[in-house]
Amino acid sequence: MADDRKPAKPPGFETLAIHAGSAPDPSTGARNVPIYQSNSYVFDDVDHAASLFNLQTFGYIYTRIGNPTVSALEEKVAALENGRAGVATSTGHAAQMLAMYILMEPGANFISSTNLYGGSVTQFTHTFAKFGWNCKFVDPGEPENFRDAIDENTKAIFLELLANPGGVIVDLEPVADIAREAGIPLIVDNTTASPYLAQPFDWGADIIIHSMTKFLGGHGNAMGGIVVESGRFDWAQNDKFPSLTQPDPAYHGLTFYETFGDFGFSTKGRAVALRDLGPTLAPMNAYLILTGIETLPLRMERHVQNAQAVAEYLEAHPAVAWVSYAGLKSSPYRELAKKYLPKGPGSLFTFGLKGGYEAGTSLVESVELISHLANLGDTKTLIIHPASTTHRQLTEEQRIAAGAGPDVVRISVGLETIDDIIADLDQALDHAMAKAAE
Ligand SMILES: *Cc1c(COP(=O)(O)O)cnc(C)c1O
C-alpha cells in the first residue's frame, strides 16, 4: 500500500485500556469480549491435538491452562504495563506463588521489602517456607539494604512500589540497578498504583504482579491476579534459573527460555505452573475485570483527586496525629511520588489517631457511608484498622515495620461525592474522639 500517512503513533493509555486485547470476536462479530464459559476446546484432528500439547501451536486445550476471555485480559494488562506477556491467576496471591514457583528451588531465597500487604508477609514467611523458599525482609528506605541481603542462593527481589498499607514509596531505580548487577529479576507488585499511575518496567523492573481484585477490576466484584513479564530479562546470563534454561522433565525435555525467548517466563507459568498447581482465573471474573479496566484511567484520576482532598482534611483534623499520603507536603515521599507516580500517589493511605488503638477501632465502627472491610481499590470508600485485622497475624514488631502499628487506620478513598466522604469521616471522628475521652 502506497502510504503517505504519518507513521502510526502508538496508542495512548486510555485507548489501550479499552481496545488492547478486545478486538471484535472473529467468529460472531461480538464487539465486547464474550465470556467463553467452556472448559475445553475441540481439536481439528489428532495432529492438531498433538501440536497443541507439544506447545508447537498456540491454541486452547483446557481452561485450566488457557481460555479466550482470560487471554484477552492477559493481553490487555500486558499492553497497559508495556510488557511482553502475562499469565492471569485466580487471585493476586496466586500470581505471587506462580512467579516464585518458576524462580525458586528448595533452599533458595528472595529479598523482599518489609513494606508489604499483610497477606504477602504471611505468605512469604510461613507458607513459602513449607516449599523450602526463604524470604529475607529488608527496610526498603535504604536501597543498599537489598544488596547487603543478597547471597548466592538469592533468586529475586520483590517489592511494592507504592506500599500497602502506608503510603510508602520505594526508590525503584537504584533497587533495579542492584538486581541487574546481581543477575536476578526485580519483581514489583504494582497493585496499589495500577499501570495508570506507575510504570515499573520503565524503571528497570523485570516482572510485575497485580492483584486485579483491586483497582484493575475496580468494583470489588471479582478476584484475580496476573504476572506480567517485560521480556527483557536474560534468564541464561547465569545458572540461577534452571527451570527456564534447563530441559524440563515435566515437559518432555523442553527448554522454556530457549524455545519461547522473551515470553519464556509466561509460557512456563502457564504450561507448568497453571497446569500443575491450578490457580486458574475463571472466565466470568476475567470478563468483569476486562470491563472494569476500560474505565481505569477515569477512575484512577478521580481516586487520586478524592484521596488528596481526604488527606488534606484529615491532616487538619485535631483528632489526627499524622497522615501518610505522598501527595501531602508533609510526606517524606513527595519527591519519589513525583518521579514514579506523576499522575498522583494512589488513593490508599494510612493515618494515625491521637487516641491510639481504641480510637482506631471506634472510628471504623462509627462510619456509615464508608465500609469497614478488608479490601481496597473499590469504587466505594473502604476503611480498616490493620492492627486488628489484615496485619493481625504479624508480630508487633512486624506490624510496626509494615506501617500497621496500633494507632494506624487505612483508608481506600473511593469515588463517591467528596463532600459525602468527608462528612462521614467527620461524624465518625467525633465519635472516636468522644470514645477516647471517656
Ligand atoms: C490484595 C493484595 C494482594 C493479594 O491479592 P488477592 O487478590 O487478595 O490475592 C497482593 N498485594 C497487594 C498489594 C494487595 O493489595
CSV table of C-alpha atoms and ligand atoms in Angstrom, one decimal:
chain,number,residue,atom,x,y,z
A,1,MET,CA,0.0,0.0,0.0
A,2,ALA,CA,1.5,3.3,-1.1
A,3,ASP,CA,1.3,5.2,2.2
A,4,ASP,CA,1.9,8.9,2.7
A,5,ARG,CA,0.2,8.9,6.0
A,6,LYS,CA,2.2,9.8,9.1
A,7,PRO,CA,3.9,6.9,10.8
A,8,ALA,CA,1.5,5.4,13.3
A,9,LYS,CA,1.7,6.9,16.7
A,10,PRO,CA,1.5,4.3,19.5
A,11,PRO,CA,-2.0,4.3,21.0
A,12,GLY,CA,-2.5,6.2,24.3
A,13,PHE,CA,-3.1,4.6,27.6
A,14,GLU,CA,-6.9,5.3,27.5
A,15,THR,CA,-7.1,3.7,24.1
A,16,LEU,CA,-5.2,0.6,25.2
A,17,ALA,CA,-7.4,0.3,28.3
A,18,ILE,CA,-10.4,0.0,26.0
A,19,HIS,CA,-9.1,-1.7,22.9
A,20,ALA,CA,-6.0,-3.8,23.8
A,21,GLY,CA,-6.9,-7.5,23.7
A,22,SER,CA,-10.5,-6.6,23.0
A,23,ALA,CA,-10.8,-6.9,19.2
A,24,PRO,CA,-14.3,-8.0,17.9
A,25,ASP,CA,-14.9,-11.7,18.2
A,26,PRO,CA,-13.7,-13.3,14.9
A,27,SER,CA,-16.5,-15.9,14.7
A,28,THR,CA,-19.5,-13.8,15.7
A,29,GLY,CA,-18.5,-10.2,15.4
A,30,ALA,CA,-19.4,-9.6,19.1
A,31,ARG,CA,-18.0,-6.2,19.9
A,32,ASN,CA,-17.5,-7.0,23.6
A,33,VAL,CA,-15.2,-9.9,24.6
A,34,PRO,CA,-17.6,-12.8,25.2
A,35,ILE,CA,-17.5,-14.9,28.3
A,36,TYR,CA,-16.1,-18.2,26.9
A,37,GLN,CA,-17.7,-20.4,29.6
A,38,SER,CA,-16.2,-23.6,28.3
A,39,ASN,CA,-13.8,-26.0,30.0
A,40,SER,CA,-12.4,-27.4,26.8
A,41,TYR,CA,-12.0,-26.9,23.0
A,42,VAL,CA,-12.4,-29.3,20.1
A,43,PHE,CA,-9.3,-30.4,18.3
A,44,ASP,CA,-9.2,-30.3,14.4
A,45,ASP,CA,-7.6,-33.8,14.4
A,46,VAL,CA,-5.0,-35.9,16.2
A,47,ASP,CA,-2.1,-34.0,14.7
A,48,HIS,CA,-3.6,-30.6,15.8
A,49,ALA,CA,-4.1,-32.0,19.3
A,50,ALA,CA,-0.5,-33.3,19.4
A,51,SER,CA,1.0,-30.0,18.3
A,52,LEU,CA,-1.1,-28.1,20.9
A,53,PHE,CA,0.1,-30.5,23.7
A,54,ASN,CA,3.7,-30.1,22.5
A,55,LEU,CA,3.3,-26.2,22.6
A,56,GLN,CA,4.1,-26.1,18.9
A,57,THR,CA,0.8,-24.5,18.0
A,58,PHE,CA,-0.9,-21.7,20.0
A,59,GLY,CA,-4.5,-22.5,20.8
A,60,TYR,CA,-6.8,-23.7,23.5
A,61,ILE,CA,-6.9,-27.2,25.1
A,62,TYR,CA,-8.4,-26.9,28.6
A,63,THR,CA,-9.4,-23.8,30.5
A,64,ARG,CA,-7.0,-24.6,33.4
A,65,ILE,CA,-4.1,-23.5,31.1
A,66,GLY,CA,-5.9,-21.1,28.8
A,67,ASN,CA,-9.2,-19.6,27.9
A,68,PRO,CA,-10.1,-16.9,25.3
A,69,THR,CA,-11.7,-14.5,27.7
A,70,VAL,CA,-8.7,-14.8,30.1
A,71,SER,CA,-6.3,-14.4,27.2
A,72,ALA,CA,-8.0,-11.1,26.2
A,73,LEU,CA,-7.4,-9.9,29.7
A,74,GLU,CA,-3.8,-11.0,29.8
A,75,GLU,CA,-3.1,-9.2,26.5
A,76,LYS,CA,-4.8,-6.0,27.9
A,77,VAL,CA,-2.9,-5.9,31.1
A,78,ALA,CA,0.4,-6.7,29.4
A,79,ALA,CA,-0.2,-3.9,27.0
A,80,LEU,CA,-1.0,-1.4,29.8
A,81,GLU,CA,2.2,-2.3,31.6
A,82,ASN,CA,4.2,-2.2,28.3
A,83,GLY,CA,5.2,-5.8,28.9
A,84,ARG,CA,5.7,-8.7,26.6
A,85,ALA,CA,3.2,-11.2,28.0
A,86,GLY,CA,1.1,-12.1,31.1
A,87,VAL,CA,-0.4,-15.0,32.9
A,88,ALA,CA,-3.6,-14.4,34.8
A,89,THR,CA,-4.4,-16.3,38.0
A,90,SER,CA,-7.3,-16.8,40.4
A,91,THR,CA,-6.0,-14.1,42.9
A,92,GLY,CA,-3.1,-11.8,43.5
A,93,HIS,CA,-1.6,-14.3,46.0
A,94,ALA,CA,-1.7,-17.0,43.3
A,95,ALA,CA,0.2,-14.7,41.0
A,96,GLN,CA,2.9,-14.3,43.6
A,97,MET,CA,3.0,-18.1,44.1
A,98,LEU,CA,3.2,-18.7,40.4
A,99,ALA,CA,6.1,-16.2,39.8
A,100,MET,CA,8.0,-17.7,42.7
A,101,TYR,CA,7.3,-21.2,41.6
A,102,ILE,CA,9.2,-20.5,38.4
A,103,LEU,CA,12.1,-18.8,40.1
A,104,MET,CA,12.7,-20.7,43.3
A,105,GLU,CA,14.1,-24.1,44.3
A,106,PRO,CA,14.1,-25.6,47.8
A,107,GLY,CA,16.8,-23.8,49.7
A,108,ALA,CA,16.7,-20.7,47.6
A,109,ASN,CA,15.7,-17.3,48.8
A,110,PHE,CA,14.4,-13.9,47.7
A,111,ILE,CA,14.7,-10.5,49.2
A,112,SER,CA,11.6,-8.6,50.0
A,113,SER,CA,10.7,-5.1,51.2
A,114,THR,CA,9.2,-5.1,54.7
A,115,ASN,CA,6.5,-2.7,53.5
A,116,LEU,CA,4.0,-5.1,52.0
A,117,TYR,CA,0.4,-6.1,52.0
A,118,GLY,CA,0.0,-8.1,55.3
A,119,GLY,CA,-1.1,-11.2,53.5
A,120,SER,CA,2.1,-11.2,51.4
A,121,VAL,CA,4.2,-11.0,54.6
A,122,THR,CA,2.4,-14.1,55.9
A,123,GLN,CA,2.6,-15.9,52.5
A,124,PHE,CA,6.3,-15.3,52.2
A,125,THR,CA,7.1,-16.1,55.8
A,126,HIS,CA,5.1,-19.2,56.6
A,127,THR,CA,3.6,-20.8,53.5
A,128,PHE,CA,6.6,-20.3,51.2
A,129,ALA,CA,8.8,-21.7,53.9
A,130,LYS,CA,7.0,-25.1,53.6
A,131,PHE,CA,8.2,-25.2,50.0
A,132,GLY,CA,11.8,-24.5,51.2
A,133,TRP,CA,11.7,-21.0,49.8
A,134,ASN,CA,13.1,-18.4,52.2
A,135,CYS,CA,12.3,-14.7,52.2
A,136,LYS,CA,14.6,-12.2,53.7
A,137,PHE,CA,12.9,-8.9,54.6
A,138,VAL,CA,14.7,-5.6,54.4
A,139,ASP,CA,13.8,-2.0,55.1
A,140,PRO,CA,13.4,-0.5,51.6
A,141,GLY,CA,14.1,3.0,52.8
A,142,GLU,CA,17.8,2.4,52.1
A,143,PRO,CA,18.2,0.6,48.7
A,144,GLU,CA,21.6,-0.7,49.7
A,145,ASN,CA,19.8,-3.0,52.2
A,146,PHE,CA,18.7,-5.1,49.2
A,147,ARG,CA,22.3,-5.5,48.0
A,148,ASP,CA,23.5,-6.4,51.5
A,149,ALA,CA,21.0,-9.2,51.9
A,150,ILE,CA,21.7,-10.9,48.5
A,151,ASP,CA,23.7,-14.2,48.7
A,152,GLU,CA,24.5,-16.9,46.2
A,153,ASN,CA,21.1,-18.6,46.6
A,154,THR,CA,19.1,-15.4,46.0
A,155,LYS,CA,16.8,-15.6,43.0
A,156,ALA,CA,14.8,-12.3,43.1
A,157,ILE,CA,14.0,-9.0,44.7
A,158,PHE,CA,10.3,-8.3,45.5
A,159,LEU,CA,8.7,-5.0,46.5
A,160,GLU,CA,5.6,-2.9,46.3
A,161,LEU,CA,6.5,0.5,44.7
A,162,LEU,CA,3.6,2.2,46.4
A,163,ALA,CA,3.4,0.1,49.5
A,164,ASN,CA,0.3,-1.2,51.2
A,165,PRO,CA,-0.8,-0.1,53.8
A,166,GLY,CA,1.2,3.0,54.4
A,167,GLY,CA,1.8,5.4,51.5
A,168,VAL,CA,5.5,4.4,51.4
A,169,ILE,CA,7.2,4.8,48.1
A,170,VAL,CA,10.3,2.7,47.3
A,171,ASP,CA,13.1,4.3,45.2
A,172,LEU,CA,12.8,1.8,42.3
A,173,GLU,CA,15.7,2.8,40.1
A,174,PRO,CA,18.6,2.0,42.5
A,175,VAL,CA,17.0,-1.2,43.5
A,176,ALA,CA,16.6,-2.2,39.8
A,177,ASP,CA,20.4,-1.5,39.4
A,178,ILE,CA,21.2,-3.7,42.4
A,179,ALA,CA,19.1,-6.6,40.9
A,180,ARG,CA,20.6,-6.2,37.5
A,181,GLU,CA,24.2,-6.3,38.9
A,182,ALA,CA,23.3,-9.5,40.9
A,183,GLY,CA,21.7,-11.1,37.8
A,184,ILE,CA,18.3,-11.5,39.4
A,185,PRO,CA,14.9,-10.2,38.4
A,186,LEU,CA,13.2,-7.3,40.2
A,187,ILE,CA,9.5,-8.2,40.8
A,188,VAL,CA,7.2,-5.2,41.5
A,189,ASP,CA,3.7,-5.6,43.0
A,190,ASN,CA,2.0,-2.7,41.2
A,191,THR,CA,-1.4,-3.3,42.7
A,192,THR,CA,-1.9,-0.1,44.7
A,193,ALA,CA,-0.7,2.2,41.9
A,194,SER,CA,-2.2,0.4,38.9
A,195,PRO,CA,-0.5,0.8,35.5
A,196,TYR,CA,-2.2,4.1,35.0
A,197,LEU,CA,-0.2,5.7,37.9
A,198,ALA,CA,3.1,3.8,37.7
A,199,GLN,CA,5.0,2.0,35.0
A,200,PRO,CA,7.6,-0.1,36.8
A,201,PHE,CA,9.1,-1.5,33.6
A,202,ASP,CA,10.3,2.0,32.7
A,203,TRP,CA,12.5,2.0,35.8
A,204,GLY,CA,14.1,-1.4,35.4
A,205,ALA,CA,11.6,-3.9,36.9
A,206,ASP,CA,11.5,-7.3,35.1
A,207,ILE,CA,8.3,-8.8,36.4
A,208,ILE,CA,5.1,-7.1,37.5
A,209,ILE,CA,2.5,-8.6,39.7
A,210,HIS,CA,-1.1,-7.4,40.2
A,211,SER,CA,-3.9,-8.3,42.5
A,212,MET,CA,-6.5,-7.5,39.8
A,213,THR,CA,-9.0,-7.8,42.6
A,214,LYS,CA,-8.2,-4.2,43.4
A,215,PHE,CA,-8.0,-1.2,41.1
A,216,LEU,CA,-7.8,-3.1,37.8
A,217,GLY,CA,-11.2,-4.7,38.3
A,218,GLY,CA,-12.1,-1.7,40.4
A,219,HIS,CA,-15.6,-2.6,41.6
A,220,GLY,CA,-15.0,-5.1,44.4
A,221,ASN,CA,-16.8,-7.9,42.4
A,222,ALA,CA,-14.1,-10.3,41.1
A,223,MET,CA,-10.9,-11.7,42.4
A,224,GLY,CA,-7.9,-12.1,40.1
A,225,GLY,CA,-4.2,-11.8,39.7
A,226,ILE,CA,-1.6,-11.5,37.0
A,227,VAL,CA,2.1,-11.9,36.4
A,228,VAL,CA,3.5,-9.8,33.5
A,229,GLU,CA,7.0,-10.1,32.2
A,230,SER,CA,8.9,-7.3,30.5
A,231,GLY,CA,10.6,-9.8,28.1
A,232,ARG,CA,13.9,-8.1,28.7
A,233,PHE,CA,15.5,-10.3,31.4
A,234,ASP,CA,18.2,-12.7,30.2
A,235,TRP,CA,17.5,-15.9,32.1
A,236,ALA,CA,20.6,-17.5,30.6
A,237,GLN,CA,23.1,-15.0,31.9
A,238,ASN,CA,23.9,-17.3,34.9
A,239,ASP,CA,22.9,-20.7,36.2
A,240,LYS,CA,20.4,-19.4,38.7
A,241,PHE,CA,17.2,-20.2,36.8
A,242,PRO,CA,17.3,-23.8,35.7
A,243,SER,CA,13.6,-24.1,35.4
A,244,LEU,CA,13.8,-21.7,32.4
A,245,THR,CA,17.2,-22.7,31.0
A,246,GLN,CA,17.4,-26.5,31.6
A,247,PRO,CA,15.3,-29.1,29.8
A,248,ASP,CA,12.0,-29.6,31.7
A,249,PRO,CA,11.4,-33.2,32.6
A,250,ALA,CA,7.7,-32.3,33.2
A,251,TYR,CA,7.5,-31.2,29.6
A,252,HIS,CA,9.4,-33.9,27.6
A,253,GLY,CA,12.7,-32.1,27.8
A,254,LEU,CA,11.5,-28.7,26.5
A,255,THR,CA,13.7,-25.7,27.5
A,256,PHE,CA,11.4,-22.8,28.0
A,257,TYR,CA,13.7,-19.8,27.6
A,258,GLU,CA,15.4,-21.3,24.5
A,259,THR,CA,12.1,-22.1,22.9
A,260,PHE,CA,10.0,-19.1,23.8
A,261,GLY,CA,12.6,-16.4,24.4
A,262,ASP,CA,11.1,-13.1,25.6
A,263,PHE,CA,7.9,-14.8,26.7
A,264,GLY,CA,9.5,-18.0,28.1
A,265,PHE,CA,8.7,-17.0,31.7
A,266,SER,CA,5.0,-16.6,31.0
A,267,THR,CA,4.9,-19.8,29.0
A,268,LYS,CA,6.5,-21.7,31.8
A,269,GLY,CA,3.9,-20.1,34.1
A,270,ARG,CA,1.1,-21.2,32.0
A,271,ALA,CA,2.2,-24.6,30.7
A,272,VAL,CA,3.7,-25.8,34.0
A,273,ALA,CA,2.6,-23.7,37.0
A,274,LEU,CA,-1.0,-23.2,36.0
A,275,ARG,CA,-1.2,-26.8,34.7
A,276,ASP,CA,0.2,-28.4,37.8
A,277,LEU,CA,-0.8,-26.0,40.6
A,278,GLY,CA,-4.1,-25.0,39.1
A,279,PRO,CA,-4.8,-21.4,40.3
A,280,THR,CA,-6.7,-20.5,37.1
A,281,LEU,CA,-8.7,-17.3,36.7
A,282,ALA,CA,-12.4,-18.0,35.9
A,283,PRO,CA,-13.7,-16.6,32.6
A,284,MET,CA,-16.5,-14.8,34.3
A,285,ASN,CA,-14.0,-13.0,36.6
A,286,ALA,CA,-11.8,-12.2,33.6
A,287,TYR,CA,-14.9,-10.6,31.9
A,288,LEU,CA,-15.7,-8.5,34.9
A,289,ILE,CA,-12.1,-7.3,35.2
A,290,LEU,CA,-11.9,-6.6,31.5
A,291,THR,CA,-15.0,-4.4,31.8
A,292,GLY,CA,-13.5,-2.6,34.9
A,293,ILE,CA,-10.2,-1.8,33.1
A,294,GLU,CA,-12.0,0.1,30.4
A,295,THR,CA,-12.6,2.9,32.8
A,296,LEU,CA,-9.3,2.5,34.8
A,297,PRO,CA,-7.9,5.9,33.7
A,298,LEU,CA,-11.0,7.8,34.6
A,299,ARG,CA,-11.4,6.0,37.9
A,300,MET,CA,-7.8,6.5,38.9
A,301,GLU,CA,-7.9,10.2,38.2
A,302,ARG,CA,-10.9,10.7,40.5
A,303,HIS,CA,-9.5,8.3,43.1
A,304,VAL,CA,-6.4,10.4,43.3
A,305,GLN,CA,-8.3,13.7,43.4
A,306,ASN,CA,-10.6,12.4,46.2
A,307,ALA,CA,-7.7,10.9,48.2
A,308,GLN,CA,-5.8,14.3,48.1
A,309,ALA,CA,-8.9,16.0,49.5
A,310,VAL,CA,-9.4,13.5,52.2
A,311,ALA,CA,-5.7,13.5,53.2
A,312,GLU,CA,-5.8,17.3,53.5
A,313,TYR,CA,-9.0,17.2,55.5
A,314,LEU,CA,-7.5,14.6,57.9
A,315,GLU,CA,-4.2,16.4,58.3
A,316,ALA,CA,-6.1,19.5,59.6
A,317,HIS,CA,-8.3,17.5,62.0
A,318,PRO,CA,-7.5,17.8,65.7
A,319,ALA,CA,-8.0,14.0,66.4
A,320,VAL,CA,-5.5,13.0,63.8
A,321,ALA,CA,-1.8,12.7,64.8
A,322,TRP,CA,-0.3,12.1,61.3
A,323,VAL,CA,-1.3,11.3,57.7
A,324,SER,CA,1.0,9.3,55.5
A,325,TYR,CA,0.0,10.3,51.9
A,326,ALA,CA,2.7,11.1,49.4
A,327,GLY,CA,0.5,13.8,47.9
A,328,LEU,CA,0.9,15.9,51.1
A,329,LYS,CA,3.7,18.5,51.5
A,330,SER,CA,4.5,16.8,54.9
A,331,SER,CA,5.2,13.5,53.2
A,332,PRO,CA,8.9,12.4,53.0
A,333,TYR,CA,7.9,10.5,49.9
A,334,ARG,CA,6.7,13.5,47.9
A,335,GLU,CA,9.7,13.7,45.6
A,336,LEU,CA,9.7,10.0,44.9
A,337,ALA,CA,6.0,10.3,44.2
A,338,LYS,CA,6.6,13.0,41.6
A,339,LYS,CA,9.2,10.8,40.0
A,340,TYR,CA,7.4,7.4,39.9
A,341,LEU,CA,3.8,8.4,40.2
A,342,PRO,CA,3.5,11.7,38.3
A,343,LYS,CA,-0.3,11.4,38.0
A,344,GLY,CA,-0.8,11.0,41.7
A,345,PRO,CA,0.2,8.7,44.6
A,346,GLY,CA,-2.9,6.5,44.5
A,347,SER,CA,-5.9,6.5,46.9
A,348,LEU,CA,-4.8,4.1,49.6
A,349,PHE,CA,-3.1,5.6,52.6
A,350,THR,CA,-2.8,5.4,56.4
A,351,PHE,CA,-3.3,7.9,59.2
A,352,GLY,CA,-2.8,7.7,62.9
A,353,LEU,CA,-5.3,8.8,65.6
A,354,LYS,CA,-4.1,10.5,68.7
A,355,GLY,CA,-6.4,8.2,70.7
A,356,GLY,CA,-4.4,5.1,69.6
A,357,TYR,CA,-5.9,1.6,69.3
A,358,GLU,CA,-9.2,2.4,71.0
A,359,ALA,CA,-9.8,5.5,68.8
A,360,GLY,CA,-8.9,3.4,65.6
A,361,THR,CA,-11.3,0.7,66.4
A,362,SER,CA,-14.0,3.2,67.4
A,363,LEU,CA,-13.6,5.1,64.1
A,364,VAL,CA,-14.0,2.1,61.9
A,365,GLU,CA,-17.1,1.1,63.8
A,366,SER,CA,-18.6,4.6,63.5
A,367,VAL,CA,-18.5,5.1,59.8
A,368,GLU,CA,-21.8,4.9,57.9
A,369,LEU,CA,-21.3,5.6,54.2
A,370,ILE,CA,-17.8,4.2,54.3
A,371,SER,CA,-17.5,0.4,54.6
A,372,HIS,CA,-15.4,-1.3,57.3
A,373,LEU,CA,-13.9,-4.2,55.5
A,374,ALA,CA,-10.7,-5.8,54.2
A,375,ASN,CA,-10.3,-4.7,50.6
A,376,LEU,CA,-9.0,-1.8,48.6
A,377,GLY,CA,-9.4,-0.3,45.2
A,378,ASP,CA,-13.1,-0.3,45.0
A,379,THR,CA,-15.4,2.5,43.8
A,380,LYS,CA,-16.7,2.6,47.4
A,381,THR,CA,-14.6,4.2,50.1
A,382,LEU,CA,-13.3,1.5,52.5
A,383,ILE,CA,-11.7,1.7,55.9
A,384,ILE,CA,-9.9,-0.7,58.1
A,385,HIS,CA,-7.8,-0.9,61.3
A,386,PRO,CA,-4.9,-3.1,60.1
A,387,ALA,CA,-3.6,-4.0,63.6
A,388,SER,CA,-6.8,-5.7,64.5
A,389,THR,CA,-7.5,-7.2,61.0
A,390,THR,CA,-5.2,-7.6,58.0
A,391,HIS,CA,-2.0,-7.4,59.9
A,392,ARG,CA,-3.3,-9.3,62.9
A,393,GLN,CA,-1.2,-12.4,62.2
A,394,LEU,CA,2.0,-10.5,62.3
A,395,THR,CA,4.1,-9.9,65.4
A,396,GLU,CA,4.0,-6.4,66.9
A,397,GLU,CA,7.5,-5.7,65.5
A,398,GLN,CA,6.4,-6.9,62.0
A,399,ARG,CA,3.3,-4.7,62.3
A,400,ILE,CA,5.3,-1.6,63.0
A,401,ALA,CA,7.8,-2.4,60.3
A,402,ALA,CA,5.0,-2.8,57.8
A,403,GLY,CA,3.4,0.5,58.8
A,404,ALA,CA,0.5,-1.1,60.7
A,405,GLY,CA,1.0,0.0,64.3
A,406,PRO,CA,-1.8,0.1,66.9
A,407,ASP,CA,-2.9,3.7,66.1
A,408,VAL,CA,-2.9,3.2,62.3
A,409,VAL,CA,-6.1,3.4,60.2
A,410,ARG,CA,-6.0,2.6,56.5
A,411,ILE,CA,-8.4,4.2,54.0
A,412,SER,CA,-9.0,3.4,50.3
A,413,VAL,CA,-10.7,6.5,49.1
A,414,GLY,CA,-13.5,5.7,46.6
A,415,LEU,CA,-15.5,7.6,44.0
A,416,GLU,CA,-18.4,8.9,46.0
A,417,THR,CA,-19.1,12.7,46.1
A,418,ILE,CA,-16.1,14.1,48.0
A,419,ASP,CA,-18.3,16.1,50.5
A,420,ASP,CA,-20.1,12.9,51.5
A,421,ILE,CA,-16.9,11.0,52.2
A,422,ILE,CA,-15.6,13.8,54.3
A,423,ALA,CA,-18.9,14.3,56.2
A,424,ASP,CA,-18.9,10.6,57.1
A,425,LEU,CA,-15.3,10.8,58.4
A,426,ASP,CA,-16.2,13.9,60.3
A,427,GLN,CA,-19.0,12.3,62.2
A,428,ALA,CA,-17.0,9.1,62.8
A,429,LEU,CA,-14.0,11.1,64.1
A,430,ASP,CA,-16.3,12.9,66.5
A,431,HIS,CA,-17.4,9.5,67.9
A,432,ALA,CA,-13.8,8.3,68.1
A,433,MET,CA,-12.7,11.4,70.0
A,434,ALA,CA,-15.7,11.1,72.4
A,435,LYS,CA,-14.7,7.4,72.9
A,436,ALA,CA,-11.1,8.3,73.6
A,437,ALA,CA,-12.1,11.0,76.1
A,438,GLU,CA,-14.3,8.5,78.1
B,1,LIG,C1,-4.7,-7.6,47.8
B,1,LIG,C2,-3.3,-7.6,47.6
B,1,LIG,C3,-2.6,-8.7,47.3
B,1,LIG,C4,-3.2,-10.1,47.2
B,1,LIG,O1,-4.2,-10.2,46.3
B,1,LIG,P1,-5.5,-11.1,46.3
B,1,LIG,O2,-6.2,-10.9,45.0
B,1,LIG,O3,-6.3,-10.7,47.5
B,1,LIG,O4,-5.0,-12.5,46.5
B,1,LIG,C5,-1.2,-8.6,47.0
B,1,LIG,N1,-0.6,-7.4,47.0
B,1,LIG,C6,-1.3,-6.3,47.3
B,1,LIG,C7,-0.5,-5.0,47.3
B,1,LIG,C8,-2.6,-6.3,47.6
B,1,LIG,O5,-3.3,-5.2,47.9
